[in-house]
Coordinates of C-alpha atoms in Angstrom, one line a residue:
X348 CA 43.9 -36.5 46.4
X349 CA 40.1 -36.0 48.1
X350 CA 38.0 -39.1 48.8
X351 CA 35.2 -39.5 47.0
X352 CA 32.2 -37.7 48.7
X353 CA 28.9 -41.1 48.6
X354 CA 25.5 -38.3 48.6
X355 CA 23.7 -40.3 49.5
X356 CA 25.3 -41.2 52.6
X357 CA 26.3 -36.8 53.0
X358 CA 22.5 -36.3 52.2
X359 CA 21.0 -38.8 55.0
X360 CA 23.6 -36.9 57.6
X361 CA 22.4 -33.9 56.4
X362 CA 19.0 -34.8 56.9
X363 CA 19.3 -36.1 60.3
X364 CA 21.7 -32.6 61.9
X365 CA 18.3 -30.6 60.2
X366 CA 16.0 -32.9 62.2
X367 CA 18.2 -32.7 65.1
X368 CA 18.1 -28.9 65.0
X369 CA 21.6 -28.6 63.9
X370 CA 20.8 -26.7 60.7
X371 CA 24.6 -25.5 60.2
X372 CA 26.0 -28.3 60.5
X373 CA 23.0 -29.8 57.5
X374 CA 24.2 -27.0 55.5
X375 CA 27.7 -27.5 55.8
X376 CA 27.0 -31.4 54.7
X377 CA 24.5 -30.1 52.2
X378 CA 27.4 -28.3 50.5
X379 CA 29.8 -31.0 50.4
X380 CA 27.5 -32.3 48.1
X381 CA 27.4 -29.5 46.5
X382 CA 30.8 -29.3 46.3
X383 CA 31.4 -32.7 44.8
X384 CA 28.4 -32.1 41.6
X385 CA 28.4 -27.8 41.7
X386 CA 24.7 -28.0 39.5
X387 CA 23.0 -30.5 42.0
X388 CA 20.2 -27.7 41.8
X389 CA 18.0 -29.0 44.5
X390 CA 20.2 -29.3 47.1
X391 CA 21.3 -26.2 46.4
X392 CA 17.9 -25.0 46.7
X393 CA 17.6 -27.2 49.8
X394 CA 20.4 -24.8 51.0
X395 CA 19.0 -21.2 50.5
X396 CA 16.2 -22.5 52.3
X397 CA 18.2 -24.3 55.2
X398 CA 19.8 -19.6 55.3
X399 CA 16.5 -18.5 55.0
X400 CA 15.5 -20.4 58.2
X401 CA 18.3 -18.8 59.9
X402 CA 17.6 -15.7 58.7
X403 CA 20.7 -15.1 56.4
X404 CA 18.6 -13.0 54.2
X405 CA 21.5 -12.5 51.5
X406 CA 23.5 -16.2 51.6
X407 CA 20.1 -17.4 51.3
X408 CA 19.4 -14.9 48.2
X409 CA 22.2 -16.0 46.0
X410 CA 21.8 -19.5 46.7
X411 CA 18.9 -19.3 45.1
X412 CA 19.9 -16.6 42.7
X413 CA 22.1 -19.5 41.4
X414 CA 18.9 -21.2 40.7
X415 CA 16.8 -18.9 39.0
X416 CA 20.0 -18.2 36.6
X417 CA 19.9 -22.0 35.7
X418 CA 16.2 -23.0 34.8
X419 CA 15.3 -19.7 33.2
X420 CA 19.0 -20.1 31.3
X421 CA 17.0 -23.4 30.0
X422 CA 14.3 -22.1 29.2
X423 CA 11.7 -23.3 32.7
X424 CA 10.8 -20.0 32.7
X425 CA 8.0 -20.8 35.4
X426 CA 10.1 -22.5 38.2
X427 CA 12.9 -19.2 37.8
X428 CA 9.9 -17.2 38.6
X429 CA 8.8 -19.4 41.3
X430 CA 11.9 -19.2 42.3
X431 CA 12.5 -15.4 42.5
X432 CA 8.7 -15.1 43.9
X433 CA 10.7 -16.6 47.3
X434 CA 13.3 -14.2 47.2
X435 CA 10.7 -11.3 47.0
X436 CA 8.9 -12.6 49.9
X437 CA 12.1 -12.7 52.0
X438 CA 12.5 -8.8 51.9
X439 CA 9.9 -6.9 49.5
X440 CA 12.5 -3.8 50.0
X441 CA 15.4 -5.2 47.3
X442 CA 14.7 -4.6 43.4
X443 CA 16.0 -7.4 42.2
X444 CA 13.7 -9.9 42.7
X445 CA 11.1 -7.8 41.1
X446 CA 13.3 -6.6 37.9
X447 CA 13.7 -10.2 37.2
X448 CA 10.6 -11.7 37.4
X449 CA 9.8 -8.2 35.5
X450 CA 12.7 -9.5 32.9
X451 CA 10.8 -13.0 33.0
X452 CA 7.0 -12.0 32.8
X453 CA 8.4 -10.1 29.5
X454 CA 9.8 -13.0 27.6
X455 CA 6.7 -15.0 28.1
X456 CA 4.7 -11.8 26.8
X457 CA 3.1 -11.5 30.4
X458 CA 2.9 -7.1 29.9
X459 CA 0.8 -6.7 32.5
X460 CA 2.6 -8.9 34.8
X461 CA 5.9 -7.2 33.6
X462 CA 4.9 -3.7 33.8
X463 CA 4.1 -4.2 37.1
X464 CA 7.1 -5.3 38.5
X465 CA 8.9 -2.9 37.0
X466 CA 7.3 0.2 38.4
X467 CA 7.5 -0.8 41.5
X468 CA 11.2 -0.3 40.6
X469 CA 10.6 2.9 39.2
X470 CA 9.0 4.3 42.5
X471 CA 11.9 2.6 44.3
X472 CA 14.5 4.0 42.4
X473 CA 13.0 7.6 42.1
X474 CA 12.4 7.7 46.4
X475 CA 15.9 6.6 46.6
X476 CA 17.1 9.7 43.9
X477 CA 18.2 7.4 41.5
X478 CA 16.8 9.3 38.3
X479 CA 19.6 7.2 35.7
X480 CA 18.1 4.1 37.0
X481 CA 14.3 4.7 37.0
X482 CA 15.1 5.9 33.7
X483 CA 16.9 2.7 32.6
X484 CA 13.9 0.8 33.7
X485 CA 11.2 3.0 32.1
X486 CA 13.6 2.1 29.1
X487 CA 12.5 -1.3 29.7
X488 CA 8.5 -0.6 29.9
X489 CA 8.5 1.2 26.8
X490 CA 11.1 -1.5 24.9
X491 CA 8.7 -4.0 25.5
X492 CA 5.0 -1.8 24.9
X493 CA 6.3 1.1 22.5
X494 CA 2.3 2.0 22.2
X495 CA 1.9 2.9 26.1
X496 CA 3.1 6.7 25.6
X497 CA 2.0 7.4 29.2
X498 CA 5.5 5.8 30.0
X499 CA 7.3 7.6 26.9
X500 CA 6.1 11.1 27.9
X501 CA 8.0 10.1 31.6
X502 CA 10.5 8.9 30.3
X503 CA 10.8 11.9 27.8
X504 CA 10.6 13.7 31.5
X505 CA 12.9 11.8 33.2
X506 CA 15.9 12.6 30.7
X507 CA 14.2 16.2 30.4
X508 CA 14.9 16.4 34.7
X509 CA 18.0 15.0 34.4
X510 CA 19.3 16.8 31.5
X511 CA 19.6 14.6 28.8
X512 CA 18.1 16.1 25.6
X513 CA 19.2 14.0 23.3
X514 CA 17.4 11.3 24.5
X515 CA 14.4 13.4 25.1
X516 CA 14.1 14.4 21.6
X517 CA 14.8 10.7 20.4
X518 CA 11.6 9.7 23.3
X519 CA 9.4 12.9 22.1
X520 CA 10.0 11.3 18.0
X521 CA 8.6 7.7 19.3
X522 CA 6.2 9.2 20.5
X523 CA 4.6 10.7 17.6
X524 CA 5.5 8.6 15.6
X525 CA 3.4 5.9 17.4
X526 CA 0.8 8.9 17.5
X527 CA 0.9 9.2 14.3
X528 CA 0.2 5.8 13.2
X529 CA -2.8 5.7 14.9
X530 CA -4.0 8.6 12.9
X531 CA -3.3 11.4 16.0
X532 CA -1.6 14.2 13.6
X533 CA -2.9 16.9 15.3
X534 CA -1.5 15.3 19.0
X535 CA 1.9 14.0 17.5
X536 CA 2.8 17.9 16.4
X537 CA 1.6 18.8 19.6
X538 CA 4.4 16.5 21.7
X539 CA 7.6 17.6 18.8
X540 CA 7.1 21.3 19.4
X541 CA 7.5 20.1 23.0
X542 CA 10.1 19.1 22.2
X543 CA 11.4 22.5 20.2
X544 CA 11.3 23.7 23.3
X545 CA 13.5 21.7 25.3
X546 CA 15.6 21.3 22.3
X547 CA 15.0 24.6 19.7
X548 CA 18.3 23.9 17.5
X549 CA 17.1 19.8 16.5
X550 CA 16.7 19.5 12.8
X551 CA 15.8 16.1 13.8
X552 CA 13.0 17.4 15.5
X553 CA 12.6 20.1 12.5
X554 CA 12.0 17.1 10.1
X555 CA 9.6 15.5 12.1
X556 CA 7.7 18.4 12.6
X557 CA 7.8 19.3 8.6
X558 CA 6.9 15.2 8.4
X559 CA 3.5 15.0 9.7
X560 CA 2.6 18.5 8.2
X561 CA 3.5 17.3 4.9
X562 CA 0.7 14.3 5.8
X563 CA -0.9 16.7 6.2
X564 CA -0.9 18.7 3.3
X565 CA 0.2 22.0 5.4
X566 CA 2.9 22.9 2.9
X567 CA 3.5 26.2 4.0
X568 CA 3.9 25.1 7.9
X569 CA 6.2 22.4 6.0
X570 CA 8.1 24.8 4.8
X571 CA 8.5 27.0 7.2
X572 CA 10.4 24.0 9.8
X573 CA 12.2 22.6 6.6
X574 CA 14.2 25.5 5.6
X575 CA 15.3 25.8 9.1
X576 CA 16.4 22.3 9.5
X577 CA 18.2 22.5 6.0
X578 CA 19.8 26.0 7.7
X579 CA 20.4 23.8 9.9
X580 CA 21.7 20.5 8.5
X581 CA 22.5 21.9 4.7
X582 CA 24.0 17.8 3.7
X583 CA 21.0 16.2 4.6
X584 CA 19.5 14.9 1.3
X585 CA 16.7 13.5 3.5
X586 CA 15.2 16.7 4.7
X587 CA 16.3 18.2 1.4
X588 CA 13.6 15.9 -0.4
X589 CA 11.1 16.6 1.8
X590 CA 11.5 20.2 1.6
X591 CA 11.3 19.7 -2.6
X592 CA 7.8 17.7 -2.1
X593 CA 6.9 20.9 0.2
X594 CA 7.5 23.3 -2.2
X595 CA 5.9 20.8 -4.9
X596 CA 2.9 20.9 -3.0
X597 CA 2.4 24.4 -2.8
X598 CA 3.1 24.6 -6.0
X599 CA 6.9 26.3 -6.0
X600 CA 7.9 24.8 -9.0
X601 CA 10.8 26.7 -9.4
X602 CA 11.5 26.7 -6.2
X603 CA 11.1 22.3 -6.0
X604 CA 13.0 22.1 -9.8
X605 CA 15.9 23.7 -7.6
X606 CA 16.3 21.2 -4.8
X607 CA 16.1 17.7 -6.7
X608 CA 18.0 19.0 -9.3
X609 CA 20.3 19.5 -7.0
X610 CA 19.4 16.5 -5.3
X611 CA 20.3 14.6 -8.9
X612 CA 23.5 16.2 -9.5
X613 CA 24.6 14.8 -6.1
X614 CA 23.0 11.6 -7.0
X615 CA 22.0 10.6 -10.4
X616 CA 21.0 7.9 -9.4
X617 CA 18.4 8.9 -6.7
X618 CA 15.8 7.2 -7.9
X619 CA 13.0 9.7 -5.6
X620 CA 14.3 12.4 -6.1
X621 CA 13.9 12.1 -10.4
X622 CA 10.0 10.5 -9.8
X623 CA 9.8 14.1 -7.8
X624 CA 10.9 15.9 -10.8
X625 CA 8.6 14.0 -12.7
X626 CA 5.8 14.8 -10.8
X627 CA 6.7 18.2 -11.0
X628 CA 6.9 18.3 -15.3
X629 CA 3.4 16.3 -15.3
X630 CA 1.7 19.6 -13.3
X631 CA 3.0 21.6 -15.8
X632 CA 2.3 19.1 -18.6
X633 CA 5.4 19.3 -19.5
X634 CA 5.4 15.1 -21.0
X635 CA 8.9 15.0 -22.5
X636 CA 10.5 16.6 -19.6
X637 CA 8.8 14.2 -17.6
X638 CA 9.6 11.1 -19.9
X639 CA 12.9 12.0 -19.6
X640 CA 13.1 12.2 -15.5
X641 CA 11.4 8.5 -15.8
X642 CA 13.5 6.6 -18.0
X643 CA 16.1 5.7 -16.2
X644 CA 14.5 5.2 -13.5
X645 CA 11.9 2.4 -15.6
X646 CA 15.5 1.0 -16.9
X647 CA 16.7 0.1 -13.7
X648 CA 13.8 -1.1 -12.2
X649 CA 13.6 -3.7 -15.2
X650 CA 16.8 -4.5 -14.4
X651 CA 16.2 -4.7 -10.6
X652 CA 13.1 -7.1 -12.1
X653 CA 10.9 -5.0 -10.8
X654 CA 8.5 -4.7 -13.8
X655 CA 5.7 -3.7 -12.1
X656 CA 7.2 -0.4 -10.3
X657 CA 8.1 0.2 -14.5
X658 CA 4.7 -0.1 -15.4
X659 CA 3.2 2.4 -12.8
X660 CA 5.8 4.8 -13.1
X661 CA 5.2 4.5 -16.9
X662 CA 1.0 4.5 -16.3
X663 CA 1.8 8.2 -14.2
X664 CA 2.8 9.8 -17.7
X665 CA 0.6 8.1 -20.0
X666 CA -2.9 8.2 -17.7
X667 CA -2.1 12.3 -18.5
X668 CA -1.1 11.9 -21.7
X669 CA -2.5 8.8 -23.3
X670 CA -1.4 9.9 -27.2
X671 CA 2.5 10.2 -25.6
X672 CA 4.1 8.0 -28.3
X673 CA 7.3 7.8 -26.0
X674 CA 6.5 6.3 -22.8
X675 CA 3.4 4.3 -24.6
X676 CA 6.9 2.9 -27.3
X677 CA 8.1 2.6 -23.4
X678 CA 5.0 0.4 -22.7
X679 CA 4.7 -1.5 -25.1
X680 CA 9.1 -2.3 -24.2
X681 CA 7.9 -3.2 -20.9
X682 CA 5.2 -5.5 -21.1
X683 CA 7.0 -7.9 -24.4
X684 CA 10.0 -7.8 -21.2
X685 CA 7.4 -8.6 -18.4
X686 CA 5.1 -11.7 -21.6
X687 CA 2.1 -9.9 -20.6
X688 CA 0.1 -10.6 -23.3
X689 CA -2.9 -8.6 -22.5
X690 CA -1.5 -5.8 -21.7
X691 CA 1.0 -6.1 -24.5
X692 CA -2.0 -6.0 -27.1
X693 CA -4.3 -2.8 -25.1
X694 CA -1.1 -1.0 -24.9
X695 CA -0.3 -1.9 -29.3
X696 CA -3.9 -0.9 -29.4
X697 CA -3.1 2.5 -27.5
X698 CA 0.2 3.0 -29.3
X699 CA -2.1 3.1 -32.9
X700 CA -4.1 5.4 -31.7
X701 CA -1.1 7.8 -30.3
X702 CA 0.6 7.3 -34.2
X703 CA -2.6 7.9 -35.8
X704 CA -3.1 11.2 -34.0
X705 CA 0.5 12.1 -34.7
X706 CA -0.1 11.4 -38.4
X707 CA 2.4 8.5 -38.1
X708 CA 0.2 6.5 -40.2
X709 CA 3.1 4.3 -41.4
X710 CA 4.4 3.4 -37.5
X711 CA -0.1 2.7 -36.9
X712 CA 0.3 0.4 -39.9
X713 CA 3.5 -0.9 -38.5
X714 CA 1.5 -1.8 -35.1
X715 CA -1.5 -2.8 -36.3
X716 CA -0.1 -5.7 -38.9
X717 CA 1.4 -7.0 -35.5
X718 CA -2.0 -7.0 -34.1
X719 CA -4.3 -8.6 -36.7
X720 CA -0.9 -11.1 -36.6
X721 CA -1.5 -11.7 -32.7
X722 CA -5.7 -11.2 -32.6
X723 CA -6.6 -12.6 -36.1
X724 CA -10.4 -12.7 -35.3
X725 CA -10.0 -9.1 -33.7
X726 CA -12.1 -7.3 -36.7
X727 CA -11.2 -4.1 -34.9
X728 CA -7.8 -3.9 -35.4
X729 CA -8.7 -4.6 -39.0
X730 CA -11.2 -1.8 -39.8
X731 CA -7.9 0.3 -37.7
X732 CA -5.1 -0.7 -40.3
X733 CA -7.8 -0.2 -43.4
X734 CA -8.2 3.3 -42.3
X735 CA -4.8 3.7 -42.1
X736 CA -3.8 1.8 -45.2
X737 CA -6.1 4.8 -46.4
X738 CA -4.4 7.5 -45.0
X739 CA -1.3 6.0 -46.6
X740 CA -2.7 5.1 -50.4
X741 CA -1.9 1.5 -50.0
X742 CA -4.3 -1.5 -50.6
X743 CA -6.6 -3.1 -48.1
X744 CA -5.2 -5.5 -46.0
X745 CA -5.7 -9.2 -47.2
X746 CA -7.8 -11.0 -44.9
X747 CA -5.4 -13.7 -43.0
X748 CA -5.4 -17.6 -43.4
X749 CA -7.3 -18.9 -40.3
X750 CA -9.6 -21.2 -39.3
X751 CA -12.5 -19.0 -39.3
X752 CA -11.0 -15.7 -41.4
X753 CA -12.7 -12.8 -39.6
X754 CA -14.7 -11.1 -42.6
X755 CA -13.1 -8.1 -44.7
X756 CA -14.7 -4.1 -45.2
X757 CA -14.2 -2.5 -48.5
X758 CA -11.6 0.2 -48.6
X759 CA -14.1 2.0 -51.4
X760 CA -17.7 1.7 -48.5
X761 CA -14.9 2.9 -46.0
X762 CA -13.8 6.1 -47.7
X763 CA -17.5 6.9 -49.1
X764 CA -19.6 6.8 -45.7
X765 CA -16.8 8.8 -43.7
X766 CA -16.8 11.6 -46.5
X767 CA -20.5 11.6 -47.0
X768 CA -22.1 15.1 -46.3
X769 CA -25.5 14.4 -47.3
X770 CA -28.3 14.8 -44.7
X771 CA -28.9 12.0 -42.9
X772 CA -31.4 9.4 -44.6
X773 CA -34.8 8.9 -43.6
X774 CA -34.9 6.4 -41.5
X775 CA -37.5 3.7 -42.0
X776 CA -40.5 3.2 -39.1
X777 CA -41.0 0.0 -37.4
X778 CA -42.9 -2.6 -38.7
X779 CA -46.5 -1.6 -39.3
X780 CA -49.0 -3.0 -36.7
X781 CA -51.7 -5.2 -37.1
X782 CA -54.5 -4.4 -39.5
X783 CA -57.1 -2.7 -37.5
X784 CA -61.3 -3.7 -36.7
X785 CA -63.4 -2.4 -39.6
X786 CA -65.1 0.1 -36.4
X787 CA -61.7 1.5 -35.9
X788 CA -60.6 4.8 -37.6
X789 CA -58.5 5.0 -40.4
X790 CA -54.3 4.8 -40.4
X791 CA -52.2 7.5 -40.7
X792 CA -50.1 8.0 -43.3
X793 CA -46.5 7.5 -42.2
X794 CA -44.4 9.8 -42.1
X795 CA -40.4 10.2 -42.9
X796 CA -39.0 9.9 -39.0
X797 CA -40.8 7.5 -37.2
X798 CA -42.4 9.0 -34.2
X799 CA -41.1 7.7 -30.5
X800 CA -43.2 4.8 -29.5
X801 CA -44.0 4.1 -25.5
X802 CA -41.5 3.2 -23.3
X803 CA -41.5 -0.6 -24.1
X804 CA -41.9 -3.5 -20.9
X805 CA -37.7 -4.1 -20.7
X806 CA -37.2 -7.4 -19.5
X807 CA -34.1 -7.3 -17.4
X808 CA -31.7 -10.1 -18.5
X809 CA -30.4 -12.7 -16.3
X810 CA -26.6 -13.7 -15.3
X811 CA -24.5 -13.5 -17.7
X812 CA -22.4 -16.3 -19.7
X813 CA -18.8 -15.4 -20.8
X814 CA -19.7 -16.0 -24.3
X815 CA -22.8 -13.1 -23.8
X816 CA -19.9 -11.0 -21.7
X817 CA -17.7 -11.4 -24.4
X818 CA -20.3 -10.9 -27.1
X819 CA -21.1 -8.0 -25.6
X820 CA -17.9 -6.4 -25.2
X821 CA -16.9 -6.8 -28.9
X822 CA -20.1 -5.8 -30.7
X823 CA -19.9 -2.4 -28.1
X824 CA -15.5 -2.4 -29.1
X825 CA -17.0 -2.5 -32.5
X826 CA -19.9 -0.2 -32.5
X827 CA -17.1 2.2 -30.9
X828 CA -14.7 2.4 -33.3
X829 CA -16.4 2.4 -35.9
X830 CA -18.2 5.9 -34.7
X831 CA -14.6 7.1 -34.3
X832 CA -13.7 6.7 -37.6
X833 CA -17.2 8.3 -39.1
X834 CA -19.0 4.7 -39.9
X835 CA -22.5 6.0 -38.2
X836 CA -24.2 3.4 -39.7
X837 CA -22.0 0.5 -38.7
X838 CA -22.0 2.2 -35.8
X839 CA -25.4 1.7 -34.8
X840 CA -25.5 -1.9 -36.6
X841 CA -22.9 -3.3 -33.8
X842 CA -24.7 -1.4 -30.9
X843 CA -28.3 -2.7 -32.1
X844 CA -27.7 -6.1 -32.6
X845 CA -26.6 -6.3 -28.6
X846 CA -30.1 -4.5 -27.4
X847 CA -31.3 -7.3 -29.8
X848 CA -30.2 -10.3 -27.6
X849 CA -29.6 -8.5 -24.5
X850 CA -32.6 -5.4 -24.4
X851 CA -31.0 -4.0 -20.9
X852 CA -27.5 -3.2 -21.8
X853 CA -27.4 0.6 -20.9
X854 CA -24.3 1.1 -22.5
X855 CA -25.0 0.0 -26.5
X856 CA -29.0 1.5 -25.2
X857 CA -26.9 5.0 -24.6
X858 CA -24.5 5.1 -27.2
X859 CA -27.9 4.0 -29.8
X860 CA -29.5 7.5 -28.6
X861 CA -26.6 9.7 -28.6
X862 CA -26.1 8.3 -32.2
X863 CA -29.3 8.8 -33.5
X864 CA -29.8 12.3 -32.2
X865 CA -26.5 12.8 -34.3
X866 CA -28.4 11.8 -37.3
X867 CA -31.0 14.1 -36.9
X868 CA -33.9 11.2 -35.9
X869 CA -35.1 12.4 -33.1
X870 CA -37.7 10.4 -32.5
X871 CA -35.6 7.2 -32.7
X872 CA -33.4 9.3 -30.0
X873 CA -36.1 9.4 -28.4
X874 CA -37.1 5.7 -27.7
X875 CA -33.5 4.8 -26.1
X876 CA -34.0 7.5 -23.8
X877 CA -37.7 5.5 -22.3
X878 CA -36.1 2.3 -22.6
X879 CA -33.4 3.6 -20.7
X880 CA -36.1 5.2 -18.4
X881 CA -37.8 2.1 -18.4
X882 CA -34.7 -0.2 -17.2
X883 CA -33.3 2.3 -14.3
X884 CA -37.0 1.5 -12.6
X885 CA -36.8 -2.1 -13.0
X886 CA -33.6 -1.9 -11.5
X887 CA -34.9 0.5 -8.4
X888 CA -33.3 3.3 -9.0
X889 CA -36.3 5.7 -9.6
X890 CA -33.6 9.4 -9.9
X891 CA -32.1 8.1 -13.0
X892 CA -35.1 7.2 -14.4
X893 CA -36.5 10.2 -14.0
X894 CA -33.2 11.5 -15.1

């Protein structure tokens, strides 16, 4: 059994040999300590220093490498860098220290320093004709800084010279992707076309070129590349989908439909293809067919708890056709599942209009009864329900009991006003001015329709409170409902109520201008135009005022 080493004593002996210039014997003593404790890194580093003194570079490097590797693994990166710098000074032509330094700099996020060390290694490999090794190091440089396109370009050229077409293609695609992200689409296409010269049969390159052309909406060019890509690789769904998108953009609807139909047959749950097919049908105003494609996608979105996605898909149809009943019914269903009460009420209202437009008054009445139940103070719903009931020959809806019961509308008045075909009644003139002085000439007799007044000094209302905004929105909405159903005078009352409190409200005055014009009350219509001009002038918009 070997005798136990006394490290303190052996170290003293080693130091004595070193002072006496007997370096080999000092190294031997230090090795005894390391043999007893292989993790005494300070002693191993000391051995490296002594070997370096003897110019035994390779052996010194091996000792230093052990220490540097320990520091690096334990996270002491700065200490590891210091060791490799010592090695680098011993032999500046050695590649290994530069590689280790570059890796350590990269781990610290010091990209410039890392790339500088890597570049030295690349240059050294190229001098020695080691093209593959140079490519490996360039790949490391590209990995730590993907946005450095010069490096990627050098790497692509290196792969090309080495006859590695597949890797060269990968780099051209990577370069084009970075250029696309930065918005340099023309440059991206140039890089990809350069890659196509290397490998004309690369369907991947053609698909990438087409993708950039699609972003540019150059659909015909995209189609050229995609058709060739499909010929080279017929079964790639992604390429087929891009081709269908290009056909759709180029308005080649039959070809696009054939592509998406094929994709859906291959995978009935291909939601992207169904959405594209729906877009195609929407472009043809084929709303039922568009909805049929979206319905299973919406169902899967709801099941996956992606309610907002479901709403967004349905809105694509509703925005193109606000009266499409199946879409609105599905929207109502989705909003109920999402418990989005405000959106649900709006969807109910929109569905009501669709039912009325389709003469489905019984369904409209059912929805309106639901709305009256949900919003008992909203007079718009009651007004519409009265109208719908009149179409069904029913009695007017009774006011529901509530803390503040909303007023009801007499159905007889509604019908009388709606079907009144007599000319517009005279609109009373404004209140008379104060009596003139004795010297003034007598006033002109009143005319049936009041003349336009001079532009009044309209005051600009200050910031609106929440109650003010609620008042305005409620009266504007009421007035528009009355106007829609031909109740002109009731509509005017609502808009005049807004102007009385908020004289600078443009929406109410625009409605009044048009309503008075429709009634033939040109003086009152002109009066609103003058007020509108004054409001724009006070707000500094002279162009709108002149208009």
